[in-house]
Coordinates of N, CA and C in Angstrom, one line a residue:
M1 N 0.9 0.8 32.5 CA 0.5 0.0 31.1 C -0.2 0.7 30.0
P2 N -1.3 1.1 30.4 CA -2.4 1.6 29.7 C -2.2 2.5 29.2
R3 N -1.4 3.6 30.0 CA -0.7 4.6 29.7 C 0.0 5.1 28.4
R4 N 1.3 3.9 28.7 CA 2.1 4.0 28.2 C 1.7 3.3 26.4
L5 N 0.8 2.3 26.5 CA -0.1 1.9 25.1 C -0.9 2.8 24.4
I6 N -1.3 3.8 25.3 CA -1.8 4.9 24.3 C -1.2 6.2 23.9
V7 N 0.2 6.1 24.7 CA 1.3 7.2 24.3 C 1.7 6.6 22.9
Q8 N 2.1 5.0 22.9 CA 2.6 4.6 21.6 C 1.7 4.8 20.4
L9 N 0.3 4.3 20.5 CA -0.8 4.6 19.5 C -0.6 6.0 19.0
C10 N -0.7 7.2 20.0 CA -0.5 8.5 19.6 C 0.7 8.5 18.9
A11 N 1.7 8.3 19.3 CA 3.0 8.5 18.7 C 2.8 7.8 17.1
A12 N 1.8 6.5 17.2 CA 2.0 6.1 15.9 C 1.0 6.8 14.7
L13 N 0.0 7.4 15.2 CA -1.0 8.6 14.5 C 0.0 9.6 14.1
L14 N 0.7 10.2 15.1 CA 1.3 11.4 14.6 C 2.3 11.1 13.3
L15 N 3.0 10.0 13.5 CA 3.7 9.4 12.5 C 3.0 9.3 11.2
L16 N 1.8 8.7 11.1 CA 1.1 8.8 10.0 C 0.4 10.0 9.2
C17 N 0.5 10.8 9.9 CA 0.1 12.3 9.6 C 0.9 13.3 9.6
A18 N 2.5 12.9 9.6 CA 3.5 13.5 9.9 C 3.6 14.4 8.6
V19 N 3.1 13.9 7.5 CA 3.2 14.7 6.4 C 1.9 15.0 5.9
V20 N 1.4 16.1 5.2 CA 0.1 16.5 4.9 C 0.0 15.5 3.8
P21 N -1.6 15.2 4.4 CA -2.3 13.8 3.5 C -2.2 14.3 2.0
D22 N -2.1 13.5 1.0 CA -2.1 13.8 -0.3 C -2.8 12.6 -1.0
E23 N -3.1 12.5 -2.2 CA -3.6 11.7 -3.1 C -2.6 10.5 -3.2
T24 N -1.1 11.1 -3.0 CA -0.2 10.1 -3.7 C 0.2 9.0 -2.8
H25 N 0.0 9.4 -1.2 CA 0.1 8.4 -0.1 C -1.4 7.8 0.5
A26 N -2.1 8.5 0.7 CA -3.1 8.3 1.0 C -3.8 6.7 0.1
Q27 N -4.8 6.1 0.9 CA -5.4 5.0 0.2 C -6.9 4.8 0.6
R28 N -7.5 5.0 -0.2 CA -9.3 4.6 -0.3 C -9.8 3.2 0.1
A29 N -10.9 3.2 0.9 CA -11.2 1.6 1.5 C -12.7 1.6 1.0
A30 N -13.2 2.4 0.2 CA -14.6 2.0 0.1 C -15.0 2.6 -1.5
G31 N -16.1 1.9 -2.0 CA -16.8 2.7 -3.7 C -15.6 2.1 -4.6
E32 N -16.1 2.6 -5.7 CA -15.7 2.2 -7.1 C -14.0 2.3 -7.0
T33 N -13.6 3.3 -6.4 CA -12.7 3.9 -6.5 C -11.5 3.8 -5.4
A34 N -11.9 2.5 -4.7 CA -11.1 2.1 -3.6 C -9.7 1.7 -4.0
D35 N -8.5 1.6 -3.7 CA -7.2 1.5 -3.9 C -6.6 0.1 -3.1
I36 N -7.5 0.0 -2.0 CA -7.0 -0.9 -1.2 C -7.9 -2.0 -0.6
D37 N -7.4 -3.0 0.1 CA -8.7 -3.7 0.4 C -9.1 -3.9 2.0
P38 N -10.0 -3.5 2.6 CA -10.3 -3.2 4.0 C -10.3 -4.8 4.6
L39 N -9.6 -4.8 6.1 CA -9.1 -5.9 7.1 C -10.4 -6.5 7.2
F40 N -11.5 -5.4 7.6 CA -12.7 -6.1 8.1 C -14.1 -5.7 7.5
L41 N -14.9 -6.3 7.7 CA -16.1 -5.9 6.8 C -17.3 -5.3 7.9
I42 N -17.5 -5.4 9.2 CA -17.5 -5.1 10.5 C -17.2 -5.2 11.7
D43 N -17.2 -6.5 12.0 CA -16.7 -7.3 12.9 C -15.7 -8.5 12.0
G44 N -16.5 -8.7 11.5 CA -15.7 -10.1 10.7 C -14.8 -9.6 9.8
S45 N -13.4 -10.6 9.9 CA -12.1 -10.5 9.0 C -12.7 -10.7 7.7
M46 N -12.1 -9.7 6.6 CA -12.0 -10.1 5.2 C -10.7 -10.5 4.8
A47 N -10.5 -10.9 3.5 CA -8.9 -11.3 3.2 C -8.5 -10.3 2.6
G48 N -8.4 -8.9 3.2 CA -7.6 -8.1 2.5 C -6.6 -7.7 3.8
I49 N -4.9 -7.3 2.8 CA -4.1 -7.0 3.4 C -3.7 -5.8 3.2
L50 N -2.8 -5.0 4.0 CA -2.2 -3.9 3.8 C -1.0 -4.0 3.1
P51 N -0.8 -2.9 1.9 CA 0.5 -3.3 1.4 C 1.6 -2.8 2.1
T52 N 2.9 -3.5 1.5 CA 3.8 -3.2 2.4 C 4.6 -1.8 2.7
T53 N 4.7 -1.5 3.9 CA 5.2 0.1 4.1 C 3.9 0.7 4.5
S54 N 2.8 0.1 4.4 CA 1.6 1.0 4.5 C 1.0 0.8 6.1
G55 N 0.3 1.9 6.6 CA -0.1 1.6 8.2 C -1.8 2.0 8.1
S56 N -2.1 1.6 9.2 CA -3.6 1.9 9.0 C -3.8 2.3 10.6
I57 N -4.2 3.4 11.1 CA -4.8 3.6 12.6 C -6.5 3.6 12.9
E58 N -6.7 3.3 13.1 CA -8.2 3.5 13.5 C -8.9 3.5 14.9
G59 N -9.8 4.3 15.2 CA -10.5 4.6 16.1 C -12.3 4.2 16.2
N60 N -12.7 3.3 17.2 CA -13.6 2.6 17.2 C -14.4 3.1 18.4
L61 N -15.8 4.3 18.3 CA -16.5 4.5 19.4 C -17.5 3.5 19.4
Y62 N -17.9 3.1 20.8 CA -19.1 2.3 20.7 C -20.0 2.4 22.0
P63 N -21.1 2.2 22.2 CA -21.7 2.5 23.9 C -21.0 2.4 25.0
N64 N -21.5 3.0 25.9 CA -21.2 3.2 27.6 C -19.6 4.2 27.2
G65 N -19.6 4.8 26.3 CA -18.2 5.9 26.3 C -17.1 4.7 25.8
G66 N -17.2 3.9 24.7 CA -16.2 3.0 24.2 C -15.2 3.7 23.5
L67 N -14.4 3.3 23.5 CA -12.8 3.8 22.6 C -11.9 2.8 22.4
L68 N -11.8 2.3 21.3 CA -10.8 1.2 20.7 C -10.0 1.6 19.7
A69 N -8.7 2.1 19.9 CA -7.7 2.3 19.0 C -6.8 1.1 18.3
S70 N -6.6 1.1 17.2 CA -5.5 0.3 16.8 C -4.6 0.5 15.7
F71 N -3.7 -0.2 15.6 CA -2.4 0.1 14.7 C -2.1 -0.7 13.9
V72 N -2.4 -0.8 12.7 CA -1.6 -2.0 11.6 C -0.8 -1.9 10.8
Y73 N 0.2 -2.5 10.5 CA 1.2 -2.3 9.7 C 1.9 -3.2 8.6
G74 N 2.0 -2.9 7.4 CA 2.1 -3.8 6.3 C 3.7 -3.9 6.6
L75 N 4.1 -5.4 7.3 CA 5.3 -5.7 7.6 C 6.2 -5.9 6.2
R76 N 5.4 -6.9 5.5 CA 6.2 -7.0 4.2 C 5.2 -7.5 3.6
K77 N 5.6 -8.3 2.5 CA 4.4 -8.9 1.2 C 3.5 -9.7 1.9
N78 N 2.1 -9.3 1.9 CA 1.2 -10.3 2.3 C 1.2 -10.9 4.0
L79 N 1.8 -9.7 4.8 CA 2.2 -10.3 5.7 C 1.6 -8.6 7.1
N80 N 0.6 -9.0 7.6 CA 0.2 -7.7 8.4 C 0.7 -7.8 10.1
V81 N 0.6 -6.8 10.6 CA 1.0 -7.1 12.5 C 0.3 -6.1 12.9
G82 N -0.3 -5.8 13.9 CA -1.2 -5.2 14.6 C -1.2 -5.2 16.2
I83 N -1.6 -3.9 16.7 CA -1.9 -3.6 17.8 C -3.0 -2.6 18.5
S84 N -4.0 -3.4 19.5 CA -5.1 -2.3 19.7 C -5.1 -2.2 21.1
F85 N -5.7 -1.3 21.5 CA -6.2 -1.4 23.0 C -7.2 0.0 23.2
G86 N -8.1 -0.3 24.1 CA -9.0 0.8 24.5 C -9.8 0.6 25.8
G87 N -10.9 1.0 26.2 CA -11.9 0.6 27.2 C -13.3 1.3 26.9
T88 N -14.3 1.2 28.3 CA -15.4 1.8 28.3 C -15.1 3.1 29.1
N89 N -16.0 3.9 29.0 CA -16.3 4.9 29.7 C -15.2 5.7 29.4
V90 N -14.4 5.9 28.4 CA -13.3 6.8 28.3 C -14.0 8.3 27.7
I91 N -14.9 8.1 27.0 CA -15.6 9.3 26.5 C -16.9 9.2 27.4
G92 N -16.8 10.6 28.4 CA -17.8 10.9 29.2 C -17.5 11.4 30.7
S93 N -18.0 10.7 31.8 CA -17.4 11.1 33.1 C -17.1 9.9 34.1
G94 N -16.6 10.2 35.1 CA -16.1 8.6 35.9 C -15.2 8.1 35.6
S95 N -14.7 6.9 36.3 CA -13.7 6.2 35.8 C -13.6 5.5 34.7
I96 N -12.4 5.5 34.4 CA -12.4 4.3 33.2 C -11.9 3.0 33.3
K97 N -12.9 1.9 32.3 CA -12.9 0.3 32.6 C -11.6 0.2 31.5
W98 N -10.5 -0.1 31.4 CA -9.6 -0.5 30.6 C -9.7 -1.7 30.4
N99 N -9.5 -2.2 29.1 CA -9.5 -3.9 28.4 C -8.4 -4.2 29.5
S100 N -8.2 -5.8 29.6 CA -7.1 -5.8 30.5 C -6.0 -6.4 30.1
L101 N -6.4 -6.7 28.9 CA -4.6 -6.6 28.0 C -5.0 -6.1 26.5
P102 N -3.7 -5.7 26.1 CA -3.9 -5.0 24.8 C -4.3 -6.3 23.7
G103 N -4.9 -5.7 22.4 CA -5.2 -6.9 21.4 C -3.9 -7.0 20.4
I104 N -3.6 -8.1 20.1 CA -2.7 -8.3 19.1 C -3.0 -9.1 17.8
M105 N -2.2 -8.9 16.8 CA -3.0 -9.0 15.5 C -1.9 -9.8 14.5
L106 N -1.8 -10.6 13.9 CA -1.1 -11.4 12.9 C -2.0 -11.7 11.5
R107 N -1.6 -11.2 10.2 CA -2.7 -12.0 9.3 C -1.6 -12.3 8.0
Y108 N -1.9 -13.4 7.4 CA -1.3 -13.7 6.4 C -2.1 -14.0 5.3
R109 N -1.9 -13.1 4.0 CA -2.4 -13.8 2.9 C -2.2 -15.2 2.5
V110 N -2.6 -16.2 2.2 CA -2.1 -17.7 2.0 C -2.2 -18.0 0.3
F111 N -3.5 -17.3 -0.3 CA -3.9 -17.4 -1.5 C -4.7 -16.2 -2.1
E112 N -3.9 -15.7 -3.1 CA -4.2 -14.9 -3.7 C -5.5 -15.0 -4.8
E113 N -6.5 -13.9 -4.9 CA -7.5 -14.1 -5.6 C -7.2 -14.2 -7.2
N114 N -7.9 -15.1 -8.0 CA -8.0 -15.1 -9.2 C -9.4 -15.3 -9.7
D115 N -9.6 -15.4 -11.1 CA -10.9 -15.5 -11.8 C -11.7 -16.6 -10.9
I116 N -11.3 -17.6 -10.3 CA -12.1 -18.6 -10.1 C -12.4 -18.9 -8.5
Y117 N -10.8 -18.7 -7.6 CA -11.0 -18.9 -6.6 C -10.7 -17.7 -5.5
P118 N -11.3 -17.7 -4.3 CA -11.5 -16.3 -3.5 C -9.7 -16.1 -2.9
A119 N -9.6 -15.3 -2.6 CA -8.8 -14.8 -1.8 C -9.0 -15.3 -0.5
I120 N -7.5 -16.0 0.4 CA -7.9 -16.3 1.4 C -6.7 -15.8 2.4
V121 N -7.1 -15.6 3.9 CA -6.1 -15.1 4.5 C -6.5 -15.7 6.1
A122 N -5.2 -16.1 6.7 CA -5.1 -16.6 8.3 C -4.7 -16.0 8.9
G123 N -4.4 -16.1 10.2 CA -4.0 -15.3 11.3 C -4.4 -15.6 12.7
F124 N -4.4 -14.7 13.4 CA -4.5 -14.8 15.3 C -4.8 -13.3 15.2
D125 N -6.0 -13.0 16.0 CA -6.5 -12.0 16.5 C -7.1 -12.0 17.8
T126 N -6.4 -11.4 19.1 CA -7.2 -11.3 20.4 C -7.6 -10.2 20.6
Q127 N -8.5 -9.5 19.7 CA -8.8 -8.1 20.1 C -10.7 -8.7 19.9
G128 N -11.4 -8.3 21.0 CA -12.5 -8.5 21.1 C -13.4 -7.4 20.6
R129 N -14.9 -7.0 20.7 CA -15.5 -5.9 20.6 C -16.5 -5.1 21.4
D130 N -16.6 -4.6 21.5 CA -17.9 -3.8 22.2 C -17.7 -3.7 23.9
G131 N -16.7 -4.1 24.3 CA -15.9 -3.7 25.3 C -15.6 -5.2 26.3
Y132 N -14.9 -4.9 27.2 CA -14.8 -6.3 27.8 C -15.2 -6.4 29.2
I133 N -15.8 -7.2 29.3 CA -16.7 -7.6 30.9 C -15.8 -8.7 31.7
K134 N -15.4 -7.7 32.6 CA -14.2 -8.5 33.8 C -14.8 -9.6 34.2
T135 N -16.3 -9.6 35.0 CA -17.2 -10.6 35.4 C -17.1 -11.8 34.7
E136 N -17.1 -11.8 33.3 CA -17.3 -12.9 32.6 C -16.2 -13.2 31.8
K137 N -14.8 -12.3 32.3 CA -13.6 -12.6 31.6 C -13.6 -13.2 29.9
Q138 N -14.4 -12.1 29.1 CA -14.4 -12.1 27.7 C -14.9 -10.8 27.5
Y139 N -14.9 -10.4 26.2 CA -15.2 -9.1 25.5 C -16.6 -9.6 24.9
S140 N -17.7 -8.3 24.9 CA -19.1 -8.5 24.5 C -19.3 -9.5 23.5
I141 N -18.1 -9.2 22.3 CA -18.4 -9.8 21.2 C -16.6 -10.4 20.9
K142 N -16.8 -11.9 21.8 CA -15.3 -12.6 22.0 C -14.3 -12.3 20.7
S143 N -13.1 -12.3 21.0 CA -12.0 -12.1 19.9 C -11.8 -13.3 18.7
P144 N -11.4 -13.4 17.7 CA -11.7 -14.1 16.9 C -10.6 -15.3 17.3
G145 N -9.5 -15.0 17.9 CA -8.6 -16.0 18.2 C -8.1 -16.4 16.9
L146 N -7.9 -17.8 16.5 CA -7.3 -18.4 15.7 C -8.5 -18.3 14.2
F147 N -8.3 -17.6 13.2 CA -9.1 -17.8 12.2 C -8.5 -17.7 10.6
V148 N -9.6 -18.1 9.8 CA -9.2 -17.9 8.3 C -10.3 -17.4 7.7
C149 N -10.3 -16.6 6.9 CA -11.5 -16.0 5.8 C -11.1 -16.3 4.7
A150 N -12.3 -15.9 3.8 CA -12.3 -15.8 2.3 C -13.0 -14.6 1.4
S151 N -12.4 -14.0 0.5 CA -13.0 -13.1 -0.1 C -13.0 -13.2 -1.6
K152 N -14.2 -13.1 -2.2 CA -14.4 -13.0 -3.7 C -14.9 -11.7 -4.3
N153 N -14.4 -11.2 -5.2 CA -15.4 -9.8 -6.0 C -15.8 -10.2 -7.1
Y154 N -17.0 -9.7 -7.5 CA -17.2 -9.6 -9.2 C -17.9 -8.4 -9.4
S155 N -18.1 -7.9 -10.8 CA -18.3 -7.3 -11.2 C -19.7 -6.9 -11.4
F156 N -20.5 -5.9 -10.7 CA -21.9 -5.9 -11.0 C -22.6 -4.5 -10.5
M157 N -22.6 -3.6 -11.4 CA -23.4 -2.3 -11.4 C -22.2 -1.7 -10.6
G158 N -21.0 -1.7 -10.9 CA -19.8 -1.4 -9.9 C -18.8 -2.8 -9.7
S159 N -19.1 -3.2 -7.9 CA -18.5 -3.9 -7.8 C -19.3 -4.9 -6.3
V160 N -19.4 -6.1 -6.2 CA -19.8 -6.7 -5.3 C -19.0 -7.6 -4.6
S161 N -19.1 -8.1 -3.5 CA -18.0 -9.1 -3.1 C -18.8 -9.7 -1.6
F162 N -17.8 -11.1 -1.6 CA -18.7 -11.8 -0.6 C -17.3 -12.1 0.3
H163 N -18.0 -12.8 1.6 CA -16.8 -12.8 2.5 C -17.1 -13.7 3.4
G164 N -16.5 -14.7 4.0 CA -17.0 -15.6 5.5 C -15.4 -16.0 6.1
G165 N -15.8 -16.8 6.7 CA -15.0 -17.2 7.6 C -15.0 -17.8 8.9
L166 N -13.9 -18.7 9.4 CA -14.5 -19.4 10.6 C -13.1 -19.3 11.4
N167 N -13.5 -18.8 13.0 CA -12.6 -18.8 13.7 C -12.7 -19.5 15.3
Y168 N -11.6 -19.6 15.9 CA -11.9 -20.3 17.1 C -11.1 -19.5 18.2
T169 N -12.2 -19.0 19.3 CA -11.5 -17.9 20.3 C -10.5 -18.5 21.4
L170 N -9.9 -17.9 22.1 CA -9.5 -18.2 22.9 C -9.7 -17.9 24.5
E171 N -11.0 -17.2 24.1 CA -11.7 -16.8 25.3 C -13.2 -17.8 25.6
R172 N -12.7 -18.6 26.8 CA -13.3 -19.5 27.1 C -13.7 -20.2 28.5
A173 N -14.0 -18.8 29.5 CA -13.8 -18.7 30.4 C -15.7 -19.2 30.5
D174 N -16.4 -19.4 29.4 CA -17.8 -19.7 29.8 C -17.8 -21.2 29.4
K175 N -17.0 -21.7 29.1 CA -16.9 -23.2 29.0 C -17.6 -23.6 27.5
D176 N -17.6 -22.2 26.9 CA -18.5 -22.7 25.2 C -17.0 -22.8 24.6
Y177 N -16.9 -23.9 24.1 CA -15.8 -24.4 23.1 C -16.0 -24.7 21.7
S178 N -17.2 -23.6 21.3 CA -17.7 -24.2 19.9 C -16.8 -22.9 19.0
P179 N -16.4 -23.9 17.9 CA -16.2 -22.7 16.8 C -17.4 -21.7 16.0
N180 N -16.6 -20.7 15.7 CA -17.7 -19.9 15.2 C -17.7 -19.4 13.5
L181 N -18.4 -19.2 13.1 CA -18.9 -19.1 11.4 C -19.6 -17.5 11.5
Y182 N -19.0 -16.9 10.4 CA -19.7 -15.3 9.8 C -19.5 -15.6 8.5
V183 N -20.4 -14.8 7.9 CA -20.6 -14.6 6.4 C -21.0 -12.9 6.2
G184 N -20.6 -12.4 5.1 CA -21.0 -10.9 4.8 C -21.1 -10.9 3.4
A185 N -21.3 -9.4 3.2 CA -20.8 -8.7 1.8 C -21.2 -7.6 1.7
E186 N -20.2 -7.3 0.6 CA -20.0 -5.5 0.5 C -20.3 -5.0 -0.7
K187 N -21.1 -3.7 -0.9 CA -21.5 -3.5 -2.4 C -21.2 -2.0 -2.7
T188 N -20.4 -1.6 -3.6 CA -20.0 -0.2 -4.1 C -21.3 0.5 -4.5
I189 N -21.3 1.6 -4.0 CA -22.4 2.7 -4.6 C -21.6 4.0 -5.5
G190 N -21.2 4.2 -6.1 CA -21.0 5.4 -6.5 C -19.4 4.9 -6.6
P191 N -18.3 6.1 -6.4 CA -17.0 6.0 -6.3 C -16.5 6.1 -4.8
I192 N -17.4 6.7 -3.7 CA -16.8 6.5 -2.4 C -17.9 6.0 -1.5
V193 N -18.4 5.2 -1.7 CA -19.4 4.8 -0.7 C -19.4 3.1 -1.2
S194 N -19.5 2.7 0.0 CA -19.9 0.9 0.1 C -20.8 0.7 1.2
V195 N -22.0 0.0 0.7 CA -22.9 -0.6 2.2 C -22.3 -1.8 2.2
L196 N -22.6 -2.4 4.1 CA -21.9 -3.5 4.4 C -22.7 -4.4 5.1
G197 N -22.9 -5.7 5.0 CA -23.5 -6.3 5.8 C -23.2 -7.5 6.3
E198 N -23.3 -8.4 7.3 CA -22.9 -9.6 7.7 C -23.5 -9.9 8.7
Y199 N -23.3 -11.4 9.1 CA -24.0 -11.8 10.2 C -23.0 -12.8 10.7
N200 N -22.9 -12.7 11.9 CA -21.9 -13.2 13.1 C -23.0 -14.3 13.8
F201 N -22.5 -15.9 13.6 CA -23.3 -16.9 14.1 C -23.2 -16.9 15.5
C202 N -22.2 -16.4 16.1 CA -22.1 -16.3 17.4 C -22.0 -17.9 18.1
F203 N -21.7 -18.6 17.6 CA -21.7 -20.1 18.1 C -20.8 -20.2 19.2
D204 N -19.7 -19.5 19.5 CA -19.0 -19.3 20.6 C -19.3 -18.6 21.6
N205 N -20.6 -17.9 21.4 CA -20.8 -16.4 22.4 C -22.2 -16.7 22.8
D206 N -23.0 -17.6 22.7 CA -24.6 -17.4 22.6 C -25.0 -18.3 23.7
K207 N -24.4 -18.5 25.0 CA -24.7 -19.2 26.1 C -25.4 -20.4 26.0
D208 N -24.9 -21.2 25.1 CA -25.5 -22.5 25.0 C -26.9 -22.7 24.2
A209 N -27.2 -21.4 23.4 CA -28.7 -21.2 22.6 C -28.2 -22.0 21.4
K210 N -29.4 -22.8 21.1 CA -29.0 -23.6 19.8 C -29.9 -23.1 18.6
G211 N -29.3 -23.2 17.3 CA -29.9 -22.7 16.1 C -29.1 -21.7 15.4
F212 N -29.3 -21.6 14.4 CA -28.4 -20.8 13.4 C -28.8 -19.0 14.0
W213 N -29.9 -18.9 14.1 CA -30.5 -17.2 14.2 C -30.4 -16.8 15.6
N214 N -29.2 -17.2 16.3 CA -29.2 -16.5 17.8 C -28.2 -15.7 17.8
G215 N -27.6 -15.3 16.2 CA -26.2 -14.8 16.3 C -26.5 -13.0 16.2
N216 N -25.5 -12.1 15.9 CA -25.5 -10.6 15.2 C -25.7 -10.3 14.1
L217 N -27.0 -9.5 13.8 CA -26.7 -9.2 12.3 C -26.5 -7.6 12.2
N218 N -25.3 -7.3 11.3 CA -24.9 -5.9 11.4 C -25.1 -5.4 10.0
L219 N -25.2 -4.0 10.3 CA -25.0 -3.3 8.9 C -24.6 -2.2 8.9
G220 N -24.0 -1.6 7.4 CA -23.4 -0.6 7.8 C -22.9 0.5 6.4
I221 N -22.2 1.3 6.4 CA -22.1 2.1 5.2 C -20.7 2.7 5.7
R222 N -19.9 2.6 4.6 CA -18.3 3.1 4.5 C -18.2 4.0 3.5
I223 N -17.4 5.0 4.0 CA -17.4 6.4 3.3 C -16.0 6.5 3.3
A224 N -15.5 6.9 1.9 CA -13.8 7.1 1.7 C -13.7 8.4 1.3
T225 N -12.5 9.1 1.8 CA -11.9 10.4 1.0 C -11.0 10.4 0.3
K226 N -10.5 11.1 -0.2 CA -9.2 11.2 -1.2 C -7.7 11.5 -0.2
I227 N -7.9 11.8 1.0 CA -7.1 11.9 1.9 C -6.6 11.0 2.9
G228 N -7.2 9.6 2.7 CA -6.7 8.4 3.1 C -7.6 8.1 4.6
F229 N -8.8 9.1 4.7 CA -9.9 8.7 5.9 C -11.3 7.7 5.5
N230 N -11.3 7.0 6.0 CA -12.5 6.1 5.8 C -13.4 5.8 7.2
I231 N -14.6 6.6 7.3 CA -15.5 6.2 8.3 C -16.8 5.5 7.7
D232 N -16.6 4.6 8.8 CA -17.9 3.8 8.9 C -19.0 3.9 9.8
L233 N -20.2 4.1 9.6 CA -21.6 4.2 10.2 C -22.1 3.1 10.2
V234 N -22.1 2.1 11.3 CA -22.8 0.9 11.3 C -23.9 0.7 12.8
V235 N -24.6 0.0 12.5 CA -25.7 -0.7 13.3 C -25.6 -2.0 13.4
K236 N -25.6 -2.4 14.9 CA -25.4 -3.7 15.1 C -26.1 -4.7 15.9
N237 N -26.2 -5.8 16.1 CA -27.3 -6.5 16.5 C -28.8 -6.2 16.5
L238 N -29.1 -6.1 15.2 CA -30.1 -6.0 14.6 C -31.5 -6.8 14.9
L239 N -31.0 -7.9 15.2 CA -32.1 -9.1 15.5 C -32.0 -9.0 17.4
E240 N -31.2 -8.5 17.9 CA -31.7 -7.9 19.5 C -31.3 -9.4 20.2
T241 N -30.2 -10.3 19.6 CA -30.3 -11.4 20.4 C -28.9 -11.3 21.1
N242 N -28.1 -10.5 21.0 CA -26.9 -10.4 21.6 C -27.2 -10.4 23.5
V243 N -26.2 -11.2 24.1 CA -26.8 -11.6 25.6 C -26.4 -10.3 26.5
Y244 N -25.3 -9.8 25.7 CA -24.8 -8.7 26.3 C -25.2 -7.1 26.1
Y245 N -25.7 -7.3 25.0 CA -26.5 -5.8 24.5 C -27.7 -6.3 23.9
P246 N -29.1 -6.1 25.1 CA -30.3 -6.3 24.4 C -31.0 -5.7 23.5
S247 N -30.5 -4.6 23.0 CA -31.0 -4.1 22.0 C -29.8 -3.7 20.9
S248 N -30.2 -3.2 19.7 CA -29.3 -2.7 18.8 C -28.3 -1.5 19.2
I249 N -27.2 -1.5 19.2 CA -26.2 -0.8 19.1 C -25.8 0.2 17.8
R250 N -25.4 1.6 18.0 CA -24.5 2.3 16.9 C -23.3 2.5 17.2
E251 N -22.4 2.4 16.1 CA -21.1 2.8 16.2 C -20.2 3.6 15.0
L252 N -19.2 4.3 15.5 CA -18.4 5.1 14.4 C -17.1 4.6 14.4
K253 N -16.5 3.9 13.0 CA -15.4 3.9 13.3 C -14.8 4.9 12.3
I254 N -13.5 5.7 12.4 CA -12.8 6.3 11.6 C -11.5 5.5 11.6
Q255 N -11.0 5.7 10.1 CA -9.4 4.9 9.9 C -8.9 5.9 8.8
Y256 N -7.5 6.0 9.1 CA -6.8 6.3 8.6 C -5.6 5.8 7.9
V257 N -5.5 5.5 6.5 CA -4.5 4.9 5.3 C -3.6 5.4 4.9
R258 N -2.1 5.2 5.0 CA -1.2 6.0 4.1 C 0.3 5.0 4.0
Y259 N 0.6 5.1 3.2 CA 2.3 4.8 3.2 C 3.2 5.4 3.8
I260 N 3.8 4.9 4.7 CA 4.8 5.5 5.8 C 6.4 5.9 5.2

């Protein structure tokens, strides 16, 4: 099963890159020249939607040799579908610990942004972050499960956007049945750079710790290119509160987006 999924994801990558990248087909997701809304801030979903017939393939490198590959496609207007798969120790030596199941995603924009109200997206996503822990039967950062998120953009020395969401994960082996909340912001810096910040309250993944400040604080920078590659450099768990990662962690994400 893992090998088949890897072959399928590689085939999708080859399809996306079959034609020499150019500015006509490529899409940028950062800075003042961005022409597409990102789907995620760092871990939390934004109210972005890929345009119809466009595709995104992303590789996320995380600690312990982790690699998560994902493919998202704009199936029709305001509707995206996606699949993802990965594991830890993919990069390095020794045996690879694959995730138990592939992640699937379905997201639909239910409301377009206007001068007063934010854009709203609702969906379902079974892909967690930072590695699957078999003994706990969950990801280090639980998958969103059912979610709804909102995003609002403003003009301010370029642009600044605010984001927030609610989610209810299906990963409940720890018997933590709390819903979760996350908030964040993005600020453009020049034509191709955006800085990112988010706070995941982790109400559903805090080992019953009480209070608002037991979650994950994440910061990052996103750099876009003219040929469709978007690169994220992020630092996560800055407050060192994650029960599965006692210290902050650094990650690299590389995304390629274009019309197919």
